[in-house]
JSON list of C-alpha atoms in Angstrom, two decimals:
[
{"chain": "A", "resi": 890, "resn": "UNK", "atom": "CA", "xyz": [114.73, 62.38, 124.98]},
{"chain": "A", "resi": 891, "resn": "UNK", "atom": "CA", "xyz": [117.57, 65.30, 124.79]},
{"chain": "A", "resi": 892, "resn": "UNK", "atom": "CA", "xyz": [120.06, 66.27, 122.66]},
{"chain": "A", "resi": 893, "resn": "UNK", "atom": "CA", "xyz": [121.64, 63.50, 120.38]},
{"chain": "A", "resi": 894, "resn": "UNK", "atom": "CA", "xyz": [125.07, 63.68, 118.31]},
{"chain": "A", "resi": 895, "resn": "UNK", "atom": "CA", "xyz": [124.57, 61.75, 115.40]},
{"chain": "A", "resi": 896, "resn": "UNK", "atom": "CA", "xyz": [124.97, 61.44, 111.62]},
{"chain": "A", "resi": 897, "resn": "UNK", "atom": "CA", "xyz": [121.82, 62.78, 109.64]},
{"chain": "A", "resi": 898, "resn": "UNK", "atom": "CA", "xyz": [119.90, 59.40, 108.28]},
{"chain": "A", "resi": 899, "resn": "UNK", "atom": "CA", "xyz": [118.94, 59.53, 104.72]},
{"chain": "A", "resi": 900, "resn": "UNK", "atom": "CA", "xyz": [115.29, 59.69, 105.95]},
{"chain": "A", "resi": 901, "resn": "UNK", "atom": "CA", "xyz": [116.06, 63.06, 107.50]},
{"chain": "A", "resi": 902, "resn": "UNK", "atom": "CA", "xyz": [118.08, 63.81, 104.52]},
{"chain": "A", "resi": 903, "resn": "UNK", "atom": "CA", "xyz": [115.16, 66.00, 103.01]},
{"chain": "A", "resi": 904, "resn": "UNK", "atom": "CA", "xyz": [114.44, 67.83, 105.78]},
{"chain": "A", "resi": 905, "resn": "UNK", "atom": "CA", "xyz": [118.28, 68.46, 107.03]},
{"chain": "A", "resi": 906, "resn": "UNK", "atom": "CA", "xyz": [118.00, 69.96, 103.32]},
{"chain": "A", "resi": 907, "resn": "UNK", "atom": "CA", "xyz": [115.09, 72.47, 103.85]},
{"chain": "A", "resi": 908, "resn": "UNK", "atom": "CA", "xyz": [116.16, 73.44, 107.52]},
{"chain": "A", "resi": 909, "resn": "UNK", "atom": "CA", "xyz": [120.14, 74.24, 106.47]},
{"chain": "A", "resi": 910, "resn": "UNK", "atom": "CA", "xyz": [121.10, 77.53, 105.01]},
{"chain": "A", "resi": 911, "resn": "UNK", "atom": "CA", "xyz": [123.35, 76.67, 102.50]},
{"chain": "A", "resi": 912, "resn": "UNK", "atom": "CA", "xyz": [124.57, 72.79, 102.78]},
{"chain": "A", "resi": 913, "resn": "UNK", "atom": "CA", "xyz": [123.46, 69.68, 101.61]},
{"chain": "A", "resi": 914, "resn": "UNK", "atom": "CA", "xyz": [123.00, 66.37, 103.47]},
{"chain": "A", "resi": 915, "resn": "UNK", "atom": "CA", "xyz": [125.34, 63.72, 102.25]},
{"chain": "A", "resi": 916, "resn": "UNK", "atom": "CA", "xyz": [126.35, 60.21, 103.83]},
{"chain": "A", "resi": 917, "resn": "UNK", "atom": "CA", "xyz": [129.02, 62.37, 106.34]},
{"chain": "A", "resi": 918, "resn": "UNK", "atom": "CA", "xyz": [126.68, 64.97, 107.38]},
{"chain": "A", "resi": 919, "resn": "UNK", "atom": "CA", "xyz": [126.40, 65.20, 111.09]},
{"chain": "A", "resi": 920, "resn": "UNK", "atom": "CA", "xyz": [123.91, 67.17, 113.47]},
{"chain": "A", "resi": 921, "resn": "UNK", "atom": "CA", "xyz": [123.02, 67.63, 117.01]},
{"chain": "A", "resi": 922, "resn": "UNK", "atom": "CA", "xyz": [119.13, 66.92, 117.25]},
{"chain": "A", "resi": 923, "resn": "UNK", "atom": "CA", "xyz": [116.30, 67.00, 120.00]},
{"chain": "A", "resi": 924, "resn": "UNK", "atom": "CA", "xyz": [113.32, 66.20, 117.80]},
{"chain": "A", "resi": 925, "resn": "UNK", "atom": "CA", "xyz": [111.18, 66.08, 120.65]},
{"chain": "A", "resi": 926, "resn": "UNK", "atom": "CA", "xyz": [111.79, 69.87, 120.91]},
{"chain": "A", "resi": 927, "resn": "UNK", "atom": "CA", "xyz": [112.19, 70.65, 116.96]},
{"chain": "A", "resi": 928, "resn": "UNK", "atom": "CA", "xyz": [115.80, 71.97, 118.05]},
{"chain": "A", "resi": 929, "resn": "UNK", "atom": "CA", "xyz": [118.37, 70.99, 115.31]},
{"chain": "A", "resi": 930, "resn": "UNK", "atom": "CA", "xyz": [121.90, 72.57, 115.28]},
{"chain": "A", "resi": 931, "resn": "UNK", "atom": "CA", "xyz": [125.07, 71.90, 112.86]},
{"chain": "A", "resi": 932, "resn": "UNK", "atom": "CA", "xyz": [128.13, 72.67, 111.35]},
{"chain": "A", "resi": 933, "resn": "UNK", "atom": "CA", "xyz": [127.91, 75.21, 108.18]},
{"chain": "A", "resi": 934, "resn": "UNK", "atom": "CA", "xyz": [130.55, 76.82, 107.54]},
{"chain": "A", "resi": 935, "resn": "UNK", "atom": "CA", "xyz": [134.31, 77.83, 108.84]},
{"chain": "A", "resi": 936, "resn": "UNK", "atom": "CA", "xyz": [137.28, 80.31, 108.13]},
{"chain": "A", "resi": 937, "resn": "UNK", "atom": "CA", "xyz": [140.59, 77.86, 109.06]},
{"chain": "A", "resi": 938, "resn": "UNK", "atom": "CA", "xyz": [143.03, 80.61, 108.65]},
{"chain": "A", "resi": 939, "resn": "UNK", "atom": "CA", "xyz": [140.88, 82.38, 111.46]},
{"chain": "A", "resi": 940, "resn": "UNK", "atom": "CA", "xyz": [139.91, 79.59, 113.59]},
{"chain": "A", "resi": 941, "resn": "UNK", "atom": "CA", "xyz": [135.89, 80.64, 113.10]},
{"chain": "A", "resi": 942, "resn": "UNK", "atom": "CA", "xyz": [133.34, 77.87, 112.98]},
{"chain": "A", "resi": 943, "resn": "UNK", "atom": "CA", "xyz": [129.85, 78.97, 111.84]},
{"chain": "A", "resi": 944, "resn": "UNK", "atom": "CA", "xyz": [126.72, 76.96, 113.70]},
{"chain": "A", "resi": 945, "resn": "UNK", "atom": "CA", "xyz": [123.57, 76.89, 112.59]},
{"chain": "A", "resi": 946, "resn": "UNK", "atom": "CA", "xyz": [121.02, 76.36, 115.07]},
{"chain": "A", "resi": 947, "resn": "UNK", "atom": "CA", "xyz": [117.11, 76.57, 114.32]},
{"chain": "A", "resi": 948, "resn": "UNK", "atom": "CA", "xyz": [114.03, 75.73, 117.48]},
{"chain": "A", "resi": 949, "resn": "UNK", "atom": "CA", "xyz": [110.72, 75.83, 115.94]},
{"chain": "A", "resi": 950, "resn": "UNK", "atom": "CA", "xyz": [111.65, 77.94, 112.71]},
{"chain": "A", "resi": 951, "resn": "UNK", "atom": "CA", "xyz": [113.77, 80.30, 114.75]},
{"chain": "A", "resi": 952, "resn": "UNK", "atom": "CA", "xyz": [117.32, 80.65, 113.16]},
{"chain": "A", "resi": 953, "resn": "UNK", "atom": "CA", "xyz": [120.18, 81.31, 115.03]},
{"chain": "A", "resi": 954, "resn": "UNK", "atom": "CA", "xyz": [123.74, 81.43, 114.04]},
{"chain": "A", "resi": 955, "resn": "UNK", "atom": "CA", "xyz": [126.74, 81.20, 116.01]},
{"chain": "A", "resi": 956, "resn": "UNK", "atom": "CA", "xyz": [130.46, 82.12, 115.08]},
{"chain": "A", "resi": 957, "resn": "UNK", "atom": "CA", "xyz": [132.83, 80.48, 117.68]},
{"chain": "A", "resi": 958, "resn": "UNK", "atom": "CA", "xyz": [136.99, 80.69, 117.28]},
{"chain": "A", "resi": 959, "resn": "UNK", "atom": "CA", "xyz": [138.41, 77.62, 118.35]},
{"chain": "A", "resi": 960, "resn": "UNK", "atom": "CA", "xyz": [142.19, 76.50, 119.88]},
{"chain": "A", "resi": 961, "resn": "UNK", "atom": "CA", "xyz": [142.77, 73.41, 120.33]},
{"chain": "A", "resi": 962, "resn": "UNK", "atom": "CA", "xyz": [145.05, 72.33, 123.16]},
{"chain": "A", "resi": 963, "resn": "UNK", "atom": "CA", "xyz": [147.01, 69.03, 124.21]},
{"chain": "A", "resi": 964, "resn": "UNK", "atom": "CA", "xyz": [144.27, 68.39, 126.64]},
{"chain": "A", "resi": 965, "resn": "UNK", "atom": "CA", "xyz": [141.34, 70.28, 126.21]},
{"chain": "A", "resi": 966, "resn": "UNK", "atom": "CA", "xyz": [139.86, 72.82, 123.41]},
{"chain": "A", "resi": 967, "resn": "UNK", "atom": "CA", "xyz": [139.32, 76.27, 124.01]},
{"chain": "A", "resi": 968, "resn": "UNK", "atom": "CA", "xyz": [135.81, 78.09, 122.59]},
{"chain": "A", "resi": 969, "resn": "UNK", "atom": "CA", "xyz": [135.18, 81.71, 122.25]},
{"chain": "A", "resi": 970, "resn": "UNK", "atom": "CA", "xyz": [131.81, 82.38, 121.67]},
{"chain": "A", "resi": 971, "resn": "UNK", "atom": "CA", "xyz": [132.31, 85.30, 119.07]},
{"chain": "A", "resi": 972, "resn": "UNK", "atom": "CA", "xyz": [128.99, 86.26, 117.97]},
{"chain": "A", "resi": 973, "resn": "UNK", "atom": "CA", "xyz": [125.22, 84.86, 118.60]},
{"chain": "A", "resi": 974, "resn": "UNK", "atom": "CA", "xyz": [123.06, 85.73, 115.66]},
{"chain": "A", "resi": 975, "resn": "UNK", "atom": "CA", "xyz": [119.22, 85.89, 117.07]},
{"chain": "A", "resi": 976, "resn": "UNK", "atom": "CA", "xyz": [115.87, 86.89, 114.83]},
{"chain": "A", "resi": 977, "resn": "UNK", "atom": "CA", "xyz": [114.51, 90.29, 116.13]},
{"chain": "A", "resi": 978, "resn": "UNK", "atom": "CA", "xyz": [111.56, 88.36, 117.18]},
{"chain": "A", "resi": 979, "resn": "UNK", "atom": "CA", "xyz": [113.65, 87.09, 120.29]},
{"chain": "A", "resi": 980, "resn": "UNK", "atom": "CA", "xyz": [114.56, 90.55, 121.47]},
{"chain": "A", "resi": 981, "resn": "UNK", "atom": "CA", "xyz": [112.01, 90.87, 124.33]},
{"chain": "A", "resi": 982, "resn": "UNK", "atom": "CA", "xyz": [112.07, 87.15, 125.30]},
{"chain": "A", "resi": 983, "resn": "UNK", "atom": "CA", "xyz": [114.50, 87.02, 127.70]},
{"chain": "A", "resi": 984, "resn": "UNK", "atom": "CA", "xyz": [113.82, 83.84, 129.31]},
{"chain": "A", "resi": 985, "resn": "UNK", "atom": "CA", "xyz": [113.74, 82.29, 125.62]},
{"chain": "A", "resi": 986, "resn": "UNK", "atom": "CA", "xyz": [117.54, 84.03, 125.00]},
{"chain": "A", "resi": 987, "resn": "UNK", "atom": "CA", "xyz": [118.75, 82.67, 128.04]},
{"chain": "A", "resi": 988, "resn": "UNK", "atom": "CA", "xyz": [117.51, 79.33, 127.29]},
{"chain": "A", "resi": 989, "resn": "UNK", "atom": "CA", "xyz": [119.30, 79.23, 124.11]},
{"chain": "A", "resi": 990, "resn": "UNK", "atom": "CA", "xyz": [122.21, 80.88, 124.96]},
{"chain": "A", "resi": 991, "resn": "UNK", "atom": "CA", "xyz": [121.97, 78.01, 128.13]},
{"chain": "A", "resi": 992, "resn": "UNK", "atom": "CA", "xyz": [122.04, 75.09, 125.35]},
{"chain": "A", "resi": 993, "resn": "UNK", "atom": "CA", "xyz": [124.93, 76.61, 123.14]},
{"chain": "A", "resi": 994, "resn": "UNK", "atom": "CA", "xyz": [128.07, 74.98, 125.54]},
{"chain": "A", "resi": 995, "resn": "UNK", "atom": "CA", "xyz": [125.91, 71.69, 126.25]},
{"chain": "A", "resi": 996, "resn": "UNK", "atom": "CA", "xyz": [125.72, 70.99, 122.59]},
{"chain": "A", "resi": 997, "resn": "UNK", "atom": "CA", "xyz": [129.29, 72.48, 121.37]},
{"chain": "A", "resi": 998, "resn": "UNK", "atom": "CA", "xyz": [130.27, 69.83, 124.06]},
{"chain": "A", "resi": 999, "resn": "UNK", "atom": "CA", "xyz": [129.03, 67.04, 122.26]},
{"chain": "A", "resi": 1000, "resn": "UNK", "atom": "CA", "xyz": [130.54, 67.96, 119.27]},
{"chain": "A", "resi": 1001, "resn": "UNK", "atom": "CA", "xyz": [133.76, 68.68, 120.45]},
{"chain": "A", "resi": 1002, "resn": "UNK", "atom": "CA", "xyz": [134.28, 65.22, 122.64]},
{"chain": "A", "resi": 1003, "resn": "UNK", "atom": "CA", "xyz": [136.93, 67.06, 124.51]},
{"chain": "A", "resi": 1004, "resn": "UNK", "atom": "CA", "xyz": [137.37, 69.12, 128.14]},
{"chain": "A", "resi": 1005, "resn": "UNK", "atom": "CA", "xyz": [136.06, 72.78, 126.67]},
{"chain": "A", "resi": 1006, "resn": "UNK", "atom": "CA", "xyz": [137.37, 75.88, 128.46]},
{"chain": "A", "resi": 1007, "resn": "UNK", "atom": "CA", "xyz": [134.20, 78.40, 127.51]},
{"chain": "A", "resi": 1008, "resn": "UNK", "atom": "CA", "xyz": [136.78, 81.25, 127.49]},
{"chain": "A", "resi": 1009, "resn": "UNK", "atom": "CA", "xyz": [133.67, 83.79, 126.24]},
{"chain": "A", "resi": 1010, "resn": "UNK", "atom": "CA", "xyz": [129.91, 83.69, 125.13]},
{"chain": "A", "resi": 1011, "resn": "UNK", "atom": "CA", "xyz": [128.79, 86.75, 123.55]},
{"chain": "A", "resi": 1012, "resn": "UNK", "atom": "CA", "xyz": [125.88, 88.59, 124.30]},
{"chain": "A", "resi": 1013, "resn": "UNK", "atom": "CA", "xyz": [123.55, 87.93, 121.73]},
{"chain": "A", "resi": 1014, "resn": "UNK", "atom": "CA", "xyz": [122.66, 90.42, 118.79]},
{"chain": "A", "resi": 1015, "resn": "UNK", "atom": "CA", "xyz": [119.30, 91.08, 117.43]},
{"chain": "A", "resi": 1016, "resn": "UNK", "atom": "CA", "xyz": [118.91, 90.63, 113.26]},
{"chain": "A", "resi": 1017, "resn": "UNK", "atom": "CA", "xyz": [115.94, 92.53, 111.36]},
{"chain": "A", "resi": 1018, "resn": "UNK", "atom": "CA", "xyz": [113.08, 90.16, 110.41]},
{"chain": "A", "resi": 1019, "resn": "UNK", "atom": "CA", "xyz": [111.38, 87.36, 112.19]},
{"chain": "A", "resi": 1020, "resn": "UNK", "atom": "CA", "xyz": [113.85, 84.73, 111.35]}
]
């Protein structure tokens, strides 16, 4: 099936809900989804003055967050990956890291609607804990 941009239907309301680390789902909320592949990643959080947009991004109970600083241009936006939060869990799976790491521009791209210049992607850092 593959990723899908959408808004989060009521249905999925509850679960949006239990997934998300500090929102609520509402009529406006949007997500990217693969449901096929338990993958579900959205919006949380921002700093405007600094440009940072904070991502959530959980695959089968593994959380993830990313901080990105974005420009926006006439034409296109730029995207610096700043910071790719991972569980500790991850740290020897480096096929798993690169595959999430892999999905991070494909799905900021659907967000975004726009040409993307990926100016960096950080290397990602390890949390303590599982999750």
């Amino acid at each position: 099936m593959g990723f899908i941009y959408e808004k989060v239907k009521e249905e999925d309301w509850e679960l949006y809900n239990s997934i998300s680390p500090r929102l609520k789902a509402g009529k406006h909320t949007r997500w990217v989804v693969d449901k096929e592949r338990n993958i579900y990643f959205f919006w949380i959080g921002g700093e405007t003055r600094e440009y940072i947009e904070k991502y959530f991004f959980t695959w089968n109970g593994l959380n993830i967050y990313i901080y990105i600083e974005v420009r926006c241009g006439k034409e296109d936006v730029h995207i610096c990956i700043k910071r790719i939060s991972m569980p500790k869990v991850l740290s020897s799976n480096n096929d798993k890291i690169n595959e999430i790491v892999d999905m991070i521009p494909e799905i900021l791209q659907m967000i975004y609607r726009s040409k993307i210049i990926f100016e960096k992607i950080a290397v990602p850092s390890f949390r303590k804990g599982d999750n």
